[in-house]
CSV table of C-alpha atoms and ligand atoms in Angstrom, one decimal:
chain,number,residue,atom,x,y,z
A,26,MET,CA,140.7,-48.8,-16.6
A,27,GLU,CA,140.9,-52.6,-16.6
A,28,LEU,CA,137.8,-52.3,-13.7
A,29,GLU,CA,136.1,-50.4,-16.7
A,30,TYR,CA,136.0,-54.6,-17.4
A,31,PHE,CA,134.4,-55.7,-14.3
A,32,THR,CA,131.7,-53.5,-13.5
A,33,SER,CA,130.2,-53.0,-16.8
A,34,ARG,CA,130.1,-57.1,-17.2
A,35,GLU,CA,128.8,-57.4,-13.4
A,36,LYS,CA,125.9,-54.2,-14.3
A,37,GLU,CA,124.6,-56.0,-17.4
A,38,LEU,CA,125.0,-59.4,-15.6
A,39,LEU,CA,123.3,-57.7,-12.2
A,40,GLY,CA,121.3,-54.8,-14.0
A,41,GLN,CA,119.5,-53.7,-10.8
A,42,ARG,CA,120.5,-55.3,-8.3
A,43,TYR,CA,124.2,-54.5,-8.8
A,44,GLU,CA,124.1,-51.6,-6.5
A,45,ALA,CA,122.9,-53.9,-3.7
A,46,LEU,CA,125.1,-56.7,-4.4
A,47,HIS,CA,128.4,-55.6,-5.5
A,48,THR,CA,129.0,-52.9,-2.7
A,49,PRO,CA,131.5,-49.8,-3.3
A,50,LEU,CA,135.5,-50.7,-3.7
A,51,GLU,CA,136.6,-48.0,-1.3
A,52,ALA,CA,134.5,-49.7,1.4
A,53,ALA,CA,136.5,-52.0,4.6
A,54,PRO,CA,136.5,-55.5,3.5
A,55,ALA,CA,134.8,-57.9,6.1
A,56,ARG,CA,137.0,-59.5,7.8
A,57,GLY,CA,136.9,-62.7,10.0
A,58,LEU,CA,137.9,-65.6,12.3
A,59,THR,CA,137.2,-69.3,12.3
A,60,VAL,CA,137.3,-71.1,15.9
A,61,ASN,CA,140.1,-74.1,16.0
A,62,GLY,CA,137.9,-77.2,16.5
A,63,LEU,CA,141.5,-78.8,17.2
A,64,ARG,CA,141.8,-76.8,20.8
A,65,PRO,CA,139.3,-77.6,23.0
A,66,GLY,CA,138.0,-75.0,24.9
A,67,ALA,CA,138.8,-72.9,22.4
A,68,ARG,CA,135.6,-71.4,21.5
A,69,ALA,CA,134.9,-70.3,24.6
A,70,ALA,CA,138.6,-68.7,24.9
A,71,VAL,CA,137.8,-67.0,21.8
A,72,GLU,CA,134.6,-65.3,23.1
A,73,GLY,CA,135.9,-64.2,26.6
A,74,CYS,CA,139.7,-63.0,25.3
A,75,GLY,CA,138.3,-58.8,24.3
A,76,LEU,CA,137.7,-59.4,20.7
A,77,ALA,CA,135.0,-57.4,19.3
A,78,LEU,CA,132.9,-60.6,17.7
A,79,ALA,CA,129.1,-60.9,15.6
A,80,PRO,CA,128.4,-64.3,14.6
A,81,SER,CA,128.5,-65.6,10.9
A,82,PRO,CA,126.0,-66.3,8.4
A,83,PHE,CA,129.0,-68.5,6.7
A,84,CYS,CA,130.0,-71.3,8.8
A,85,PRO,CA,129.4,-72.6,12.8
A,86,GLN,CA,132.8,-72.3,13.7
A,87,GLY,CA,133.0,-68.8,11.8
A,88,CYS,CA,133.1,-65.4,13.6
A,89,ARG,CA,133.1,-61.6,11.8
A,90,LEU,CA,135.6,-59.4,13.1
A,91,THR,CA,133.4,-56.0,14.1
A,92,ASP,CA,136.3,-53.9,15.1
A,93,PRO,CA,138.7,-52.6,12.4
A,94,ALA,CA,141.2,-51.3,14.8
A,95,GLN,CA,141.9,-54.8,16.6
A,96,ARG,CA,145.1,-56.8,15.0
A,97,PRO,CA,143.7,-60.4,16.3
A,98,GLY,CA,147.0,-61.6,14.2
A,99,LEU,CA,148.8,-60.5,17.6
A,100,HIS,CA,147.1,-61.9,19.7
A,101,PRO,CA,148.6,-64.8,21.9
A,102,TYR,CA,145.9,-67.0,21.6
A,103,HIS,CA,146.8,-66.4,17.8
A,104,LYS,CA,150.2,-67.7,18.2
A,105,ALA,CA,148.9,-70.2,20.1
A,106,GLY,CA,145.8,-71.6,16.6
A,107,VAL,CA,143.4,-70.4,18.8
A,108,TYR,CA,141.7,-69.5,15.8
A,109,TYR,CA,142.5,-69.0,12.3
A,110,LEU,CA,141.9,-65.4,10.6
A,111,GLN,CA,140.0,-66.4,7.6
A,112,GLU,CA,137.4,-63.7,5.4
A,113,PRO,CA,134.0,-64.7,6.3
A,114,SER,CA,132.9,-65.9,3.3
A,115,ALA,CA,135.9,-68.1,2.7
A,116,SER,CA,135.0,-69.9,5.3
A,117,ALA,CA,131.5,-71.5,4.2
A,118,PRO,CA,132.8,-74.3,1.3
A,119,VAL,CA,133.8,-76.5,4.3
A,120,PRO,CA,131.1,-77.6,5.6
A,121,LEU,CA,129.6,-78.2,2.4
A,122,LEU,CA,132.0,-81.3,1.9
A,123,GLY,CA,130.6,-83.2,4.8
A,124,VAL,CA,133.5,-84.4,6.2
A,125,GLU,CA,134.0,-86.9,9.3
A,126,PRO,CA,136.2,-88.2,11.6
A,127,GLY,CA,138.1,-90.5,9.4
A,128,CYS,CA,137.5,-89.6,6.1
A,129,ARG,CA,140.8,-89.8,3.4
A,130,VAL,CA,140.3,-85.5,2.2
A,131,LEU,CA,142.5,-83.5,-0.2
A,132,ASP,CA,142.7,-79.8,-0.2
A,133,LEU,CA,144.1,-79.6,-3.8
A,134,CYS,CA,145.0,-75.5,-3.7
A,135,ALA,CA,145.6,-75.2,0.0
A,136,ALA,CA,147.3,-72.6,0.7
A,137,PRO,CA,147.6,-70.5,3.3
A,138,GLY,CA,145.8,-72.8,4.9
A,139,GLY,CA,142.6,-71.7,5.8
A,140,LYS,CA,140.3,-74.7,4.0
A,141,SER,CA,142.9,-76.8,5.3
A,142,SER,CA,142.6,-75.9,9.3
A,143,GLN,CA,138.6,-76.0,8.8
A,144,LEU,CA,139.2,-79.6,6.9
A,145,ALA,CA,141.5,-80.4,10.1
A,146,SER,CA,138.8,-79.2,12.6
A,147,ALA,CA,136.8,-81.4,10.8
A,148,LEU,CA,138.8,-84.2,10.4
A,149,SER,CA,139.3,-84.4,14.3
A,150,GLY,CA,142.5,-86.1,14.5
A,151,GLN,CA,141.4,-89.3,12.6
A,152,GLY,CA,142.1,-90.2,8.7
A,153,LEU,CA,144.0,-88.4,6.5
A,154,LEU,CA,144.3,-84.5,4.9
A,155,VAL,CA,146.6,-84.2,2.1
A,156,SER,CA,147.4,-80.7,1.9
A,157,ASN,CA,148.7,-79.9,-1.1
A,158,GLU,CA,149.8,-76.4,-2.1
A,159,TYR,CA,151.6,-75.8,-6.2
A,160,ASP,CA,153.6,-72.7,-5.3
A,161,PRO,CA,156.7,-73.6,-2.8
A,162,ALA,CA,157.0,-70.3,-1.0
A,163,ARG,CA,154.0,-70.5,-0.4
A,164,ALA,CA,153.6,-74.3,0.7
A,165,ALA,CA,156.1,-73.2,3.6
A,166,VAL,CA,153.8,-71.1,4.5
A,167,LEU,CA,150.8,-73.7,4.4
A,168,ARG,CA,153.0,-75.5,6.3
A,169,GLY,CA,153.3,-73.3,9.0
A,170,ASN,CA,150.2,-72.5,9.5
A,171,LEU,CA,148.9,-76.2,10.2
A,172,GLU,CA,151.7,-76.4,12.5
A,173,ARG,CA,150.4,-73.6,14.3
A,174,MET,CA,147.3,-75.0,14.3
A,175,GLY,CA,148.0,-78.0,15.9
A,176,VAL,CA,147.0,-80.3,12.7
A,177,PRO,CA,148.7,-84.3,13.4
A,178,ASN,CA,147.3,-85.7,10.4
A,179,ALA,CA,148.2,-83.6,7.6
A,180,LEU,CA,150.1,-84.8,4.7
A,181,VAL,CA,151.6,-81.5,2.9
A,182,LEU,CA,152.5,-81.7,-0.4
A,183,ASN,CA,154.0,-79.1,-2.8
A,184,GLU,CA,152.9,-80.8,-6.4
A,185,THR,CA,150.7,-80.4,-9.2
A,186,PRO,CA,147.3,-81.8,-9.3
A,187,ASP,CA,148.3,-83.7,-12.1
A,188,HIS,CA,151.3,-86.2,-10.1
A,189,ILE,CA,148.5,-86.1,-7.6
A,190,ALA,CA,146.4,-87.7,-9.2
A,191,GLY,CA,148.3,-89.9,-11.0
A,192,ALA,CA,149.7,-91.4,-7.6
A,193,LEU,CA,146.8,-91.5,-5.3
A,194,PRO,CA,144.1,-91.9,-8.0
A,195,GLY,CA,140.4,-92.5,-7.0
A,196,PHE,CA,142.1,-92.4,-3.2
A,197,PHE,CA,140.2,-89.9,-1.7
A,198,ASP,CA,136.6,-90.0,-0.1
A,199,ARG,CA,136.5,-85.8,-0.3
A,200,VAL,CA,138.1,-83.5,-2.4
A,201,LEU,CA,138.2,-79.4,-2.4
A,202,VAL,CA,139.6,-77.2,-5.2
A,203,ASP,CA,139.4,-74.2,-3.9
A,204,ALA,CA,140.3,-72.8,-7.3
A,205,PRO,CA,143.6,-69.8,-7.9
A,206,CYS,CA,141.1,-67.5,-9.4
A,207,SER,CA,141.1,-63.6,-11.2
A,208,GLY,CA,139.9,-62.7,-7.4
A,209,GLU,CA,137.3,-60.6,-7.9
A,210,GLY,CA,136.4,-61.2,-4.5
A,211,MET,CA,139.4,-60.2,-3.4
A,212,PHE,CA,139.4,-56.3,-5.0
A,213,ARG,CA,139.0,-54.6,-1.3
A,214,LYS,CA,141.4,-56.8,0.6
A,215,GLU,CA,144.2,-56.8,-1.6
A,216,PRO,CA,144.7,-53.5,-4.3
A,217,GLN,CA,146.9,-55.3,-6.5
A,218,ALA,CA,144.1,-57.9,-7.2
A,219,MET,CA,142.3,-54.7,-8.8
A,220,ALA,CA,145.5,-53.7,-10.5
A,221,GLN,CA,146.4,-56.9,-12.2
A,222,HIS,CA,142.4,-57.8,-13.1
A,223,ASN,CA,142.2,-58.1,-17.1
A,224,PRO,CA,140.0,-60.3,-19.5
A,225,GLY,CA,142.7,-62.2,-20.2
A,226,LEU,CA,143.3,-63.1,-16.3
A,227,VAL,CA,140.0,-65.1,-16.4
A,228,ALA,CA,139.9,-66.4,-19.5
A,229,GLN,CA,143.7,-68.1,-18.3
A,230,CYS,CA,142.0,-68.8,-14.7
A,231,ALA,CA,139.1,-70.4,-16.3
A,232,ARG,CA,141.3,-72.7,-18.2
A,233,ARG,CA,144.0,-73.5,-15.2
A,234,GLY,CA,141.2,-73.9,-13.1
A,235,ALA,CA,139.7,-76.7,-16.1
A,236,GLU,CA,142.9,-78.7,-16.0
A,237,ILE,CA,142.8,-79.0,-11.6
A,238,LEU,CA,139.1,-79.7,-11.7
A,239,GLU,CA,140.4,-82.3,-14.2
A,240,ALA,CA,143.0,-83.8,-11.8
A,241,ALA,CA,140.4,-83.9,-8.8
A,242,ALA,CA,138.2,-85.9,-10.1
A,243,ARG,CA,140.9,-88.5,-10.9
A,244,CYS,CA,141.9,-88.5,-6.8
A,245,LEU,CA,138.3,-88.8,-5.7
A,246,ALA,CA,137.1,-92.3,-5.3
A,247,PRO,CA,133.9,-93.5,-6.5
A,248,GLY,CA,130.5,-92.1,-4.7
A,249,GLY,CA,133.0,-89.4,-3.3
A,250,ARG,CA,132.0,-85.4,-3.1
A,251,LEU,CA,134.3,-82.7,-4.4
A,252,VAL,CA,133.9,-79.3,-3.6
A,253,TYR,CA,135.0,-76.3,-5.9
A,254,SER,CA,134.8,-72.6,-4.9
A,255,THR,CA,136.5,-69.8,-6.0
A,256,CYS,CA,136.4,-66.0,-4.4
A,257,THR,CA,135.5,-64.8,-7.6
A,258,PHE,CA,132.2,-63.7,-9.8
A,259,ALA,CA,133.6,-64.1,-13.7
A,260,PRO,CA,131.3,-66.6,-15.5
A,261,GLU,CA,133.7,-68.8,-16.8
A,262,GLU,CA,135.7,-69.8,-13.6
A,263,ASP,CA,132.0,-70.4,-11.7
A,264,GLU,CA,129.0,-71.2,-12.9
A,265,GLY,CA,130.6,-71.6,-16.8
A,266,GLN,CA,133.2,-73.8,-15.1
A,267,ILE,CA,130.8,-75.9,-12.8
A,268,GLY,CA,128.8,-76.6,-16.6
A,269,ARG,CA,131.2,-77.3,-19.0
A,270,PHE,CA,132.8,-79.9,-16.4
A,271,LEU,CA,129.6,-81.7,-15.8
A,272,SER,CA,129.2,-81.6,-19.8
A,273,LEU,CA,132.4,-83.9,-20.0
A,274,HIS,CA,132.2,-86.1,-17.1
A,275,PRO,CA,128.6,-87.8,-16.8
A,276,GLU,CA,129.9,-89.8,-13.9
A,277,PHE,CA,129.3,-86.5,-11.5
A,278,THR,CA,125.5,-85.1,-10.7
A,279,LEU,CA,125.8,-81.6,-9.4
A,280,GLU,CA,124.4,-81.8,-5.6
A,281,ASP,CA,122.4,-78.9,-3.9
A,282,CYS,CA,124.9,-76.7,-1.4
A,283,GLY,CA,121.7,-76.8,0.4
A,284,ALA,CA,123.4,-73.3,2.2
A,285,SER,CA,121.0,-71.2,3.7
A,286,PHE,CA,123.4,-67.9,3.5
A,287,GLY,CA,123.5,-66.3,0.2
A,288,SER,CA,121.7,-66.5,-2.7
A,289,PRO,CA,121.8,-69.6,-5.3
A,290,GLY,CA,124.1,-69.4,-9.0
A,291,GLU,CA,122.8,-67.2,-11.7
A,292,GLU,CA,121.8,-68.7,-14.9
A,293,ASN,CA,123.1,-65.6,-17.3
A,294,ARG,CA,127.2,-66.8,-15.9
A,295,LEU,CA,126.5,-71.0,-17.0
A,296,CYS,CA,128.1,-69.7,-20.4
A,297,GLY,CA,125.9,-71.7,-22.9
A,298,TYR,CA,126.3,-74.9,-20.6
A,299,ALA,CA,123.5,-76.9,-19.1
A,300,ALA,CA,122.8,-77.0,-15.3
A,301,ASP,CA,120.8,-76.5,-12.6
A,302,VAL,CA,122.0,-73.3,-11.2
A,303,SER,CA,119.5,-73.6,-7.8
A,304,ARG,CA,121.8,-76.4,-6.9
A,305,MET,CA,125.3,-73.5,-6.6
A,306,ARG,CA,125.7,-71.0,-3.9
A,307,ARG,CA,127.4,-67.3,-4.1
A,308,ILE,CA,128.1,-65.0,-1.2
A,309,TRP,CA,128.1,-61.8,-2.5
A,310,PRO,CA,129.9,-58.5,-1.2
A,311,GLY,CA,126.4,-57.2,0.1
A,312,GLN,CA,125.6,-59.9,2.3
A,313,GLY,CA,128.0,-59.7,4.7
A,314,GLY,CA,131.5,-61.6,3.0
A,315,GLU,CA,133.8,-60.3,0.1
A,316,GLY,CA,132.5,-62.9,-2.1
A,317,HIS,CA,132.1,-66.2,-2.9
A,318,PHE,CA,131.4,-69.0,-5.2
A,319,MET,CA,131.0,-72.6,-4.5
A,320,ALA,CA,129.3,-75.7,-6.5
A,321,CYS,CA,129.3,-79.5,-4.8
A,322,LEU,CA,129.6,-82.7,-7.1
A,323,ALA,CA,129.1,-86.1,-6.1
A,324,LYS,CA,131.2,-88.9,-8.0
A,325,SER,CA,128.7,-91.8,-9.2
A,326,PRO,CA,129.1,-94.9,-7.0
A,327,ASP,CA,129.8,-96.9,-10.0
A,328,ALA,CA,132.3,-94.4,-12.0
A,329,PRO,CA,135.0,-96.6,-13.0
A,330,ALA,CA,138.4,-96.8,-11.2
A,331,GLU,CA,141.2,-94.3,-12.2
A,332,ALA,CA,144.5,-96.0,-13.0
A,333,ARG,CA,147.8,-94.8,-11.7
A,334,SER,CA,150.0,-93.3,-13.6
A,335,GLY,CA,153.0,-92.3,-11.2
A,336,LYS,CA,156.9,-92.9,-11.8
A,337,GLY,CA,156.7,-96.8,-11.0
A,338,ARG,CA,154.9,-99.1,-8.5
A,339,PRO,CA,155.1,-97.9,-5.1
A,340,LYS,CA,157.7,-99.5,-2.9
A,341,ARG,CA,156.7,-101.9,0.0
A,342,GLU,CA,156.7,-100.4,3.4
A,343,LYS,CA,159.5,-101.6,5.8
A,344,PRO,CA,158.0,-101.7,9.1
A,345,ALA,CA,159.3,-98.9,11.1
A,346,LYS,CA,161.3,-99.4,14.2
A,347,THR,CA,160.9,-97.1,16.6
A,348,PRO,CA,164.2,-94.6,17.0
A,349,PRO,CA,165.4,-95.4,20.6
A,350,LEU,CA,166.2,-92.2,21.5
A,351,TRP,CA,162.8,-90.3,20.6
A,352,ALA,CA,161.0,-93.4,22.4
A,353,GLU,CA,163.0,-92.4,25.4
A,354,PHE,CA,161.9,-88.9,25.2
A,355,ALA,CA,158.0,-90.1,24.7
A,356,ALA,CA,158.4,-92.6,27.7
A,357,ARG,CA,159.4,-89.3,30.4
A,358,TYR,CA,157.5,-86.1,28.4
A,359,PHE,CA,154.7,-88.0,26.7
A,360,PRO,CA,153.8,-91.6,27.1
A,361,ALA,CA,150.4,-91.5,25.2
A,362,LEU,CA,152.9,-91.4,22.2
A,363,ALA,CA,154.6,-94.0,23.5
A,364,GLY,CA,153.3,-96.5,20.9
A,365,GLU,CA,152.1,-93.9,17.5
A,366,ARG,CA,154.4,-94.3,14.4
A,367,ALA,CA,157.5,-93.3,13.9
A,368,LEU,CA,159.2,-92.7,11.2
A,369,GLU,CA,163.3,-91.7,10.9
A,370,ALA,CA,163.7,-89.6,7.9
A,371,GLY,CA,166.7,-87.9,7.1
A,372,GLY,CA,167.8,-87.5,10.6
A,373,ARG,CA,164.6,-86.7,11.8
A,374,VAL,CA,161.8,-88.9,13.6
A,375,TYR,CA,157.9,-87.8,12.0
A,376,ILE,CA,154.5,-89.6,13.9
A,377,LEU,CA,152.7,-90.7,11.1
A,378,PRO,CA,149.1,-90.9,10.7
A,379,PRO,CA,148.0,-94.3,11.0
A,380,ALA,CA,146.0,-93.8,7.8
A,381,LEU,CA,149.5,-92.4,5.6
A,382,PRO,CA,149.5,-95.0,2.8
A,383,ALA,CA,152.7,-96.3,1.7
A,384,GLU,CA,151.9,-94.8,-1.7
A,385,ALA,CA,151.7,-91.7,-0.6
A,386,LEU,CA,155.2,-91.7,0.5
A,387,ALA,CA,157.0,-93.9,-1.9
A,388,GLY,CA,155.1,-92.6,-5.0
A,389,GLY,CA,158.1,-89.5,-5.6
A,390,LEU,CA,155.6,-86.7,-4.6
A,391,ARG,CA,157.6,-83.7,-3.2
A,392,VAL,CA,156.4,-84.8,0.3
A,393,MET,CA,156.9,-81.0,2.8
A,394,ARG,CA,155.8,-82.8,6.1
A,395,ALA,CA,154.5,-86.0,6.9
A,396,GLY,CA,152.5,-86.2,10.1
A,397,VAL,CA,154.1,-84.6,12.8
A,398,LEU,CA,157.7,-83.4,12.9
A,399,ALA,CA,158.7,-84.8,16.7
A,400,GLY,CA,162.2,-83.6,16.5
A,401,SER,CA,165.6,-84.6,15.5
A,402,LEU,CA,168.6,-86.9,16.5
A,403,SER,CA,171.7,-85.0,16.9
A,404,LYS,CA,175.3,-86.2,18.3
A,405,GLY,CA,173.2,-89.0,20.4
A,406,ARG,CA,170.5,-86.3,21.7
A,407,PHE,CA,167.1,-86.3,21.0
A,408,GLU,CA,166.2,-82.2,20.5
A,409,PRO,CA,162.1,-82.2,20.2
A,410,ASP,CA,160.9,-79.7,17.2
A,411,HIS,CA,158.1,-77.3,17.7
A,412,HIS,CA,156.0,-78.9,15.8
A,413,LEU,CA,155.3,-81.8,18.2
A,414,PHE,CA,154.3,-79.4,21.0
A,415,MET,CA,152.3,-77.3,18.9
A,416,VAL,CA,150.3,-81.1,18.4
A,417,TRP,CA,150.3,-82.1,21.7
A,418,GLY,CA,151.4,-79.8,24.2
A,419,ALA,CA,148.9,-79.7,26.2
A,420,GLY,CA,149.3,-83.2,27.5
A,421,CYS,CA,152.9,-82.8,28.1
A,422,GLU,CA,154.2,-84.6,31.5
A,423,ASN,CA,155.9,-80.9,31.8
A,424,ARG,CA,154.2,-77.4,31.1
A,425,GLU,CA,154.8,-74.0,32.6
A,426,GLU,CA,151.8,-72.8,32.2
A,427,LEU,CA,150.7,-68.8,30.9
A,428,THR,CA,147.8,-66.8,31.2
A,429,LEU,CA,146.9,-64.1,28.8
A,430,ALA,CA,146.8,-61.7,32.5
A,431,ASP,CA,150.4,-63.1,32.8
A,432,GLU,CA,153.4,-60.3,31.5
A,433,ARG,CA,155.4,-63.9,30.9
A,434,THR,CA,153.1,-64.7,27.8
A,435,ALA,CA,153.7,-61.5,26.0
A,436,ALA,CA,158.4,-62.1,26.7
A,437,PHE,CA,158.2,-65.6,25.9
A,438,LEU,CA,156.4,-64.5,22.4
A,439,ARG,CA,159.2,-61.9,22.4
A,440,GLY,CA,161.8,-65.3,22.5
A,441,GLU,CA,163.1,-64.2,26.4
A,442,GLU,CA,163.9,-66.5,28.8
A,443,ILE,CA,161.4,-67.0,32.1
A,444,GLU,CA,160.8,-67.4,35.1
A,445,ALA,CA,160.0,-71.4,35.7
A,446,ARG,CA,156.9,-71.5,38.1
A,447,THR,CA,154.9,-74.5,37.4
A,448,ALA,CA,157.5,-76.9,35.0
A,449,GLY,CA,160.4,-78.7,36.3
A,450,ALA,CA,163.5,-79.5,34.9
A,451,GLY,CA,164.0,-80.5,31.0
A,452,TYR,CA,162.0,-79.6,28.0
A,453,CYS,CA,158.4,-78.1,29.1
A,454,ALA,CA,155.4,-77.3,26.9
A,455,VAL,CA,154.5,-73.4,27.5
A,456,LEU,CA,150.7,-72.9,27.7
A,457,VAL,CA,148.9,-70.0,27.7
A,458,ASP,CA,145.3,-70.4,29.6
A,459,GLY,CA,145.8,-74.5,28.0
A,460,PHE,CA,146.7,-73.8,24.9
A,461,PRO,CA,150.1,-74.4,23.3
A,462,LEU,CA,152.5,-71.8,22.5
A,463,GLY,CA,156.0,-73.6,22.6
A,464,PHE,CA,158.2,-75.0,24.4
A,465,GLY,CA,161.4,-74.6,26.4
A,466,LYS,CA,164.0,-76.1,28.4
A,467,VAL,CA,164.4,-75.5,32.1
A,468,SER,CA,167.3,-75.0,34.1
A,469,GLY,CA,168.2,-73.1,37.5
A,470,GLY,CA,164.8,-72.0,37.8
A,471,LYS,CA,164.4,-70.5,34.3
A,472,VAL,CA,163.1,-71.8,30.7
A,473,LYS,CA,165.2,-71.4,28.0
A,474,ASN,CA,162.7,-70.2,25.5
A,475,HIS,CA,162.7,-72.5,22.1
A,476,LEU,CA,160.3,-70.9,19.7
A,477,PRO,CA,161.6,-70.7,16.1
A,478,LYS,CA,162.9,-67.3,15.4
A,479,ALA,CA,160.7,-66.4,12.7
A,480,LEU,CA,157.7,-66.6,14.8
A,481,ARG,CA,158.9,-64.5,17.7
A,482,ASN,CA,157.0,-61.3,17.8
A,483,LEU,CA,159.4,-58.2,17.7
A,484,LYS,CA,157.6,-55.7,18.2
B,508,SAM,N1,142.3,-72.6,0.0
B,508,SAM,C1,143.5,-71.4,0.4
B,508,SAM,C2,142.5,-70.9,1.8
B,508,SAM,O1,141.7,-71.3,1.9
B,508,SAM,O2,143.7,-70.9,2.1
B,508,SAM,C3,143.2,-70.2,-0.3
B,508,SAM,C4,144.2,-71.4,-2.3
B,508,SAM,S1,143.6,-70.1,-3.3
B,508,SAM,C5,142.6,-69.3,-3.8
B,508,SAM,C6,144.5,-70.6,-4.5
B,508,SAM,C7,145.8,-71.5,-4.0
B,508,SAM,O3,146.0,-72.2,-5.7
B,508,SAM,C8,147.2,-70.4,-4.1
B,508,SAM,O4,147.7,-70.6,-2.8
B,508,SAM,C9,147.6,-70.6,-5.2
B,508,SAM,O5,149.3,-70.9,-5.2
B,508,SAM,C10,147.3,-72.0,-6.1
B,508,SAM,N2,147.8,-72.5,-7.7
B,508,SAM,C11,148.2,-71.4,-8.2
B,508,SAM,N3,148.3,-72.6,-9.2
B,508,SAM,C12,148.2,-74.1,-9.6
B,508,SAM,C13,148.2,-74.6,-9.9
B,508,SAM,N4,148.6,-74.6,-10.8
B,508,SAM,N5,147.6,-75.8,-9.6
B,508,SAM,C14,147.2,-76.0,-8.4
B,508,SAM,N6,147.0,-74.8,-7.7
B,508,SAM,C15,147.7,-73.5,-7.6
């Protein structure tokens, strides 16, 4: 019954264009994947791995999945972070942000991590990605996905946008707000989104989106760029939200998205505010994706500096001492990491991104992961972690090299011990066609499986 509100609103706003732009809700949803730029050779591997693919108009790294019967989430390349399953239109906002290696980037609403993974690819391991998720359970999923994708330079937070703005005001060159929304573009993918939809939800999401945008604006450095996106069509969450924000923030201008896909924003969705909708971008279901709205906002280089409002002042960072057991392990297995900035905290060793500032760790923020978890120190020994191998496994000195055709690949993913053919005794990275799946420990010609239990393929 509530769908009546959605369909009658859309028919009224779109008139004769309704049928062409909103394809039937019963149709199969568009599916896609985005290739991970952090895995060298990923594009060619994806194209040759048996998945039925077509190019995506929304993002150069995106592909449409054209065979609804295929299950790409079970493919070994998915486990190896060669690609991220992402609805095609959801890949469109990140390229608009213009992220370059070395930028400081904030993804404020990041779980499960599709857009953070794209941002990490654009950074190529340089600079810093702060990837935040408000919901604790979803933040854990985000951490797992960034681990799978081999991201070396992320700070994963479980915070409110307000706290981040208080701790790191004006810190970021780029901010993405992929707002929690009423999800009208999810109706075909998640029937629950349809069942929960009502006008009150739209109003509530619009208010929350406005609050998140305020915090995002404080996080952004003068001269920086912010992209706001939703997967809904509701006027007050889209064009109206941007119009309202611009009316309150003269220090921001609306930039042209400069995109050739989809269509411009819609004048009759501005909710009475004034803004140039031709600079905004929409993707409708009739244009090959489930639906996305996006707008690019630039903060004036002359905007006043934002004040810090977190708890106290950040503590001065003590010079980190490399834990000797880690240094010994690194010298044997990862000599290229021996000089990296390592931090020991609570018996765990982290390799920190050089661009991570002291405020980020000392500002009272709830940190889910800082950089790469190399491993833990226990009973006078260093035990490496899955994360280390997912990021740098291809460069490990001791490797068990598998291929898609090798039956040991599926066995390893099931958590079984496999025969060692290329790795010598000790810890080893386990790779499929050169992409990391995890690690094991070789002894007596066998690789003992160290794949975390939660990641094992039990089917
Ligand atoms: N960007 C993600 C991706 O590409 O995988 C999808 C993000 S989803 C559209 C929006 C996220 O915002 C959800 O994970 C939701 O839990 C989170 N969220 C909910 N309430 C929030 C709040 N008050 N502030 C920030 N984020 C919130």
